[in-house]
CSV table of C-alpha atoms in Angstrom, one decimal:
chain,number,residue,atom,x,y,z
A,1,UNK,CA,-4.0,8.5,-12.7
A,2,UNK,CA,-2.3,7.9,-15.9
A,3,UNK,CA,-1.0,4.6,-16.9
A,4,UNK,CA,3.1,4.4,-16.6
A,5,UNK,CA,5.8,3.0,-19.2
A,6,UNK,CA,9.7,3.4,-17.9
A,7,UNK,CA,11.2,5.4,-20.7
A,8,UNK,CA,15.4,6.5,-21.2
A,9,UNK,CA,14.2,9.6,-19.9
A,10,UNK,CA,13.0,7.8,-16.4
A,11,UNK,CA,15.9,5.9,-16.4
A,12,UNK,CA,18.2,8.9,-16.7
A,13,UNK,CA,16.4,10.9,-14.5
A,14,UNK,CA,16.6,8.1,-12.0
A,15,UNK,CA,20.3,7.6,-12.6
A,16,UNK,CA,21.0,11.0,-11.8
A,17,UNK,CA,18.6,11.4,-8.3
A,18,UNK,CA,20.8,8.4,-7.4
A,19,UNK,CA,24.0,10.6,-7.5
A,20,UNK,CA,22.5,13.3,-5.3
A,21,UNK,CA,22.1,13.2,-1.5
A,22,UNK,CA,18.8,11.4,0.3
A,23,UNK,CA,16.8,14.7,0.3
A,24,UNK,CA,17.0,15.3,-3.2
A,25,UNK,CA,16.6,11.2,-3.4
A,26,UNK,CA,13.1,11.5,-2.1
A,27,UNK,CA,12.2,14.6,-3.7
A,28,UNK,CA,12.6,12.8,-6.9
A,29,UNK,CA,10.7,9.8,-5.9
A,30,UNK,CA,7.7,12.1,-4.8
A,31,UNK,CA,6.4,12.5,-8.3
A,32,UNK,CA,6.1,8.1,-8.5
A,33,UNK,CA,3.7,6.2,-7.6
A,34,UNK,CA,4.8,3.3,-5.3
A,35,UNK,CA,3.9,0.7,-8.1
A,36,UNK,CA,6.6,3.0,-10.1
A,37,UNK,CA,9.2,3.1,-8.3
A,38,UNK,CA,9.0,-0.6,-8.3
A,39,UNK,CA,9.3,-0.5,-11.8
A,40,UNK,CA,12.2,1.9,-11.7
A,41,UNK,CA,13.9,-0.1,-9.1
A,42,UNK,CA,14.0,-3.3,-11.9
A,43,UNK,CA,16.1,-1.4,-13.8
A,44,UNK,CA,19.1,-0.5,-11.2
A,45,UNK,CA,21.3,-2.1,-9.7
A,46,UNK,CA,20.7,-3.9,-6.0
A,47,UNK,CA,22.1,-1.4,-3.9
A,48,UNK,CA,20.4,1.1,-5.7
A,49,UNK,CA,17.6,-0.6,-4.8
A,50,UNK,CA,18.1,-1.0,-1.6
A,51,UNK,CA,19.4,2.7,-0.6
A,52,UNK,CA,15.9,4.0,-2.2
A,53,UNK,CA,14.1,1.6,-0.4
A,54,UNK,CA,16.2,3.0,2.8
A,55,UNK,CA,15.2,6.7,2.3
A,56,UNK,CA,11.5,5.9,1.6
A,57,UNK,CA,8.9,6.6,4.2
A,58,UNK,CA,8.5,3.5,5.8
A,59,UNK,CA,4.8,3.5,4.3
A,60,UNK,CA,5.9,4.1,1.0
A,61,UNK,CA,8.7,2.1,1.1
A,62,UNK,CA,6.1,-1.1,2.3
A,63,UNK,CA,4.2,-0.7,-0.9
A,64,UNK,CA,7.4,-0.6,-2.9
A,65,UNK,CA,8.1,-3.8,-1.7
A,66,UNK,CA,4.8,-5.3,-2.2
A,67,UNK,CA,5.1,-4.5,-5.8
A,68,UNK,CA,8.5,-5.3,-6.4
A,69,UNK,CA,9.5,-8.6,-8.8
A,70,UNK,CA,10.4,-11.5,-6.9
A,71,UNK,CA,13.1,-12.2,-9.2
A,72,UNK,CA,14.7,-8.7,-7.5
A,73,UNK,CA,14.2,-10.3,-3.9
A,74,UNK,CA,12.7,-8.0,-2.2
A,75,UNK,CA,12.7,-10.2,1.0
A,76,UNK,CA,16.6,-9.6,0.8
A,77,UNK,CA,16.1,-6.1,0.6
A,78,UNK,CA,13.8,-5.9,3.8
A,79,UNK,CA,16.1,-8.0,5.5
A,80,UNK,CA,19.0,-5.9,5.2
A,81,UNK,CA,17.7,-2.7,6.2
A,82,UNK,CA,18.4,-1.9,10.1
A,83,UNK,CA,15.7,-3.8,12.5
A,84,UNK,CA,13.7,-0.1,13.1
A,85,UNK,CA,13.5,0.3,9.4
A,86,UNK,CA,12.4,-2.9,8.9
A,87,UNK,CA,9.6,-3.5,11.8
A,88,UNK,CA,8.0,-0.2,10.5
A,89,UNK,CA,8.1,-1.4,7.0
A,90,UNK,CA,6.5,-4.8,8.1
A,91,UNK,CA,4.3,-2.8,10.0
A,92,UNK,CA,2.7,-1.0,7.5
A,93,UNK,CA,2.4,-4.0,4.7
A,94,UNK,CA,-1.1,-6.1,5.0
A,95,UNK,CA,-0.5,-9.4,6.8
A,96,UNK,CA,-0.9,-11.3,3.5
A,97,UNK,CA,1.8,-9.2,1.9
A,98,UNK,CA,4.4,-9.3,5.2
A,99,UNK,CA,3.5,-13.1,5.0
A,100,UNK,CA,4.6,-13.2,1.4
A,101,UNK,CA,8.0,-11.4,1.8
A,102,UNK,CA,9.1,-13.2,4.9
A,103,UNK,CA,8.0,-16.7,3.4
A,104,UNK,CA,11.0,-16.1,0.8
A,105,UNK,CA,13.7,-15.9,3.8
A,106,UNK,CA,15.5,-18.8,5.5
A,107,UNK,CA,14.0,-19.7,9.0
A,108,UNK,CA,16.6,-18.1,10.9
A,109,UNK,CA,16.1,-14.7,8.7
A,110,UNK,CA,12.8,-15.2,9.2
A,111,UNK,CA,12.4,-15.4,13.0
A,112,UNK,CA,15.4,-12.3,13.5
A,113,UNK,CA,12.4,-10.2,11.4
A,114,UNK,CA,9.6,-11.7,13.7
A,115,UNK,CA,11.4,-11.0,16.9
A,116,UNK,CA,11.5,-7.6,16.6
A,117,UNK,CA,7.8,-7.0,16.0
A,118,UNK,CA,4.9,-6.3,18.3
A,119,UNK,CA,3.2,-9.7,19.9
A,120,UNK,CA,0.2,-9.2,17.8
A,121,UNK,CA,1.7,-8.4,14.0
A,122,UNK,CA,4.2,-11.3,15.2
A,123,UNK,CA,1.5,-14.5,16.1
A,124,UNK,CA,-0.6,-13.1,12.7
A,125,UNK,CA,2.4,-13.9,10.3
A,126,UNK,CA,3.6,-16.5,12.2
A,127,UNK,CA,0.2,-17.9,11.6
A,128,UNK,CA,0.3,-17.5,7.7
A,129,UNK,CA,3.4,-18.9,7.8
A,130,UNK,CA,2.4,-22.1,8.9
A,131,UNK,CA,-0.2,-22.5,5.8
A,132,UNK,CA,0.8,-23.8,2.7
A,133,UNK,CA,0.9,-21.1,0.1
A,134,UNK,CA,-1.6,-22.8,-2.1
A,135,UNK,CA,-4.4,-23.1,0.5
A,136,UNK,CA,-6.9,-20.6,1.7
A,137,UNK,CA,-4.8,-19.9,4.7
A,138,UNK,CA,-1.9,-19.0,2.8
A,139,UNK,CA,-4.3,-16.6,0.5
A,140,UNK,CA,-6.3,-15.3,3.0
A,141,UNK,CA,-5.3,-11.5,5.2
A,142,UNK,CA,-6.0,-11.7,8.6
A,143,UNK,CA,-6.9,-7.8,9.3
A,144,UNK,CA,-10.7,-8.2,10.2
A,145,UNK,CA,-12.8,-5.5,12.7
A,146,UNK,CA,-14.6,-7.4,15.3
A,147,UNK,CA,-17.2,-5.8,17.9
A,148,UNK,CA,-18.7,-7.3,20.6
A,149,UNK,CA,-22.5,-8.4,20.7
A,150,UNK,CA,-23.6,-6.5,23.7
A,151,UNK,CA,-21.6,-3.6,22.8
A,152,UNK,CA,-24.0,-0.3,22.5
A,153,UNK,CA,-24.2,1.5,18.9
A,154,UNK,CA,-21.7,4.2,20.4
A,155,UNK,CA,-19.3,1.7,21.9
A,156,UNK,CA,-19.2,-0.5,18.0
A,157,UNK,CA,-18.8,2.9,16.9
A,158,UNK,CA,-16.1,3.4,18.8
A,159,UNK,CA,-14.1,-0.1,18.6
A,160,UNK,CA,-14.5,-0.2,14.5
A,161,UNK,CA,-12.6,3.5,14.8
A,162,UNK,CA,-9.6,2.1,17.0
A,163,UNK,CA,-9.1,-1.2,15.1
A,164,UNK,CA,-9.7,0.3,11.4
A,165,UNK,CA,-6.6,2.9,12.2
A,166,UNK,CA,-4.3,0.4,10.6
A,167,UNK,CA,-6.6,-1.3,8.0
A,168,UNK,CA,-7.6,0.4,4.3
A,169,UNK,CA,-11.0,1.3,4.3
A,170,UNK,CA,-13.7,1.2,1.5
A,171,UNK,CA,-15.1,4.6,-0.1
A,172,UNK,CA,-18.1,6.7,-0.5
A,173,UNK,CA,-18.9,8.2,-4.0
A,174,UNK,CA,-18.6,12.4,-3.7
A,175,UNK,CA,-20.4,14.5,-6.8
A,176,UNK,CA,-21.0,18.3,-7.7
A,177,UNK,CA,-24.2,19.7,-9.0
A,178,UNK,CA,-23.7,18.1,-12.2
A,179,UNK,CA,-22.8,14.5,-11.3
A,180,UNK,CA,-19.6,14.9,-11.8
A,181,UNK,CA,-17.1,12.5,-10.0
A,182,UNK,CA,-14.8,15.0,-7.7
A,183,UNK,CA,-13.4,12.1,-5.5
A,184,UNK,CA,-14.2,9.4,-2.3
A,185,UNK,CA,-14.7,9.9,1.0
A,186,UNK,CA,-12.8,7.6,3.7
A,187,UNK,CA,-15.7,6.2,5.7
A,188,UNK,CA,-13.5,6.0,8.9
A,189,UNK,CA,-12.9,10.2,8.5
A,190,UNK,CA,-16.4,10.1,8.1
A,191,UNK,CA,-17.1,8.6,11.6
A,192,UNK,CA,-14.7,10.2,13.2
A,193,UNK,CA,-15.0,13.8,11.9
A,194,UNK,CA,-17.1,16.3,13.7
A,195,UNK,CA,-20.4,17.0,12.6
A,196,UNK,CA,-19.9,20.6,11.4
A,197,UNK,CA,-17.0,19.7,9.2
A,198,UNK,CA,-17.9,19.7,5.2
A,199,UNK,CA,-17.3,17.0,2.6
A,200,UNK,CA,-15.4,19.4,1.0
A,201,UNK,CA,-13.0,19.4,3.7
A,202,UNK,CA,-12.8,15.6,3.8
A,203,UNK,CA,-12.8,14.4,0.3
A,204,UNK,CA,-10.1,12.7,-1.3
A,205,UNK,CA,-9.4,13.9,-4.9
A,206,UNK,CA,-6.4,11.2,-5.5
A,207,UNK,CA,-7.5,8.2,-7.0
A,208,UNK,CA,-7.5,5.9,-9.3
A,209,UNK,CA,-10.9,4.8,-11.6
A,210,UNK,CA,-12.5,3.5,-14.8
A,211,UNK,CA,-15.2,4.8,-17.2
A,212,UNK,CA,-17.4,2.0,-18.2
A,213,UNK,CA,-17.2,2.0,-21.4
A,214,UNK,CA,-13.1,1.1,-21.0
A,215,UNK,CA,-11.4,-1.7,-22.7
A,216,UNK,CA,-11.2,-4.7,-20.1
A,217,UNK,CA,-7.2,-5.6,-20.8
A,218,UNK,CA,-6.9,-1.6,-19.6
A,219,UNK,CA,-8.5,-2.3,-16.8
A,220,UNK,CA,-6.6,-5.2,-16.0
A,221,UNK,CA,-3.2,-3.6,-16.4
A,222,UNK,CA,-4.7,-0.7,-14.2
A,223,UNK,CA,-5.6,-3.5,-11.9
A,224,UNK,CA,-1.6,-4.8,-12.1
A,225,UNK,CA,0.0,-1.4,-12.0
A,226,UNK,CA,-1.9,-0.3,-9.0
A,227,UNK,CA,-2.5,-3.1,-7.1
A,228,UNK,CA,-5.7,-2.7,-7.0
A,229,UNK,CA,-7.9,-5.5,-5.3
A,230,UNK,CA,-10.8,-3.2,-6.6
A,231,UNK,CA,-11.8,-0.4,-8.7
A,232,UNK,CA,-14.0,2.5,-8.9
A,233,UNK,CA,-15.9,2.9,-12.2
A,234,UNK,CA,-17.6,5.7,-13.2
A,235,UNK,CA,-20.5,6.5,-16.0
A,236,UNK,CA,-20.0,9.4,-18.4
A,237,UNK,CA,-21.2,9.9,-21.6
């Protein structure tokens, strides 16, 4: 994925997807990366912020969010969105991240955004919350798969499936002939695909990676940009 510097040219282009109607909006905002439009949204003005925020898919517009400057208060612009818009969001965002966001609202703010959400994404942030943000606790993301001792291969099998469907997953290295790096394969499709499909028809060809020999402060800003908690490298000559 190439690296991302906000030029006159995105600014313009920005500027004038603003002054056409939501559709065209998030056709625009298609070509971005979330990390991006973050970037983008520094640049604009509040609302503006806010309405492409609106008119993001709610999983998009999470990582948005999670990117975004605290200096543009992000927390305010979560806040404001309608309650639907804004348990989905919340929804979709790691605990550690939700945590984060809501942290930066006034307790009253703070419980209206709790209120609305399931029972369990509720007593998870509300437990974060109550950690100082300098501790473990406050550091530390809650989403963990757990399985039972007695369970049978088949039945861990089947509980890591159900819990992982709202977790990130880690990735298995996919080659051609040649050793050539064509992309990752999800570990969760993996286990829940059938056992005639091909790796073909499950590999993921978007990602971000490294080549070994790479400069370490490009990696780090690849690290930044993406907001990457890990990276894939890869050996070539």
């Amino acid at each position: 994925m190439p690296s991302f510097d906000i030029d006159r040219n995105d600014l313009l282009l920005i500027r004038q997807a603003l002054e056409e109607d939501d559709v065209a909006l998030v056709a625009f905002l298609e070509d971005y990366h979330a990390s991006e439009i973050a970037d983008l949204c520094g640049k604009i003005s509040p609302e503006a912020r806010e309405r492409i925020v609106n008119v993001l898919p709610s999983d998009v517009a999470s990582e948005v969010l999670a990117e975004m400057s605290e200096e543009h208060h992000p927390e305010e612009i979560l806040f404001n969105l309608n309650p639907e818009k804004r348990s989905e969001i919340v929804e979709e965002l790691d605990y550690d991240d939700a945590t984060d966001l809501i942290s930066q609202m006034d307790e009253e703010d703070q419980q209206e955004v709790l209120q609305d959400l399931d029972e369990e994404d509720a007593s998870n942030i509300r437990a974060l919350l109550s950690y100082a943000e300098d501790t473990a606790g406050g550091l530390m993301n809650t989403e963990i798969i757990k399985v039972n001792i007695n369970f049978t291969k088949k039945e861990a099998l089947d509980e890591i499936i159900r819990q992982s469907e709202e977790m990130e997953d880690f990735y298995i290295y996919v080659t051609d002939d040649q050793d050539i790096l064509q992309g990752f394969l999800s570990v969760k499709e993996v286990l829940k695909s059938r056992m005639d499909v091909h790796v073909a028809d499950m590999v993921n060809r978007d990602f971000v990676y490294v080549k070994a020999g790479m400069d370490q402060e490009e990696v780090a800003r690849l690290f930044s940009q993406y907001n990457l908690t890990s990276i894939r490298w890869w050996m070539t000559d």
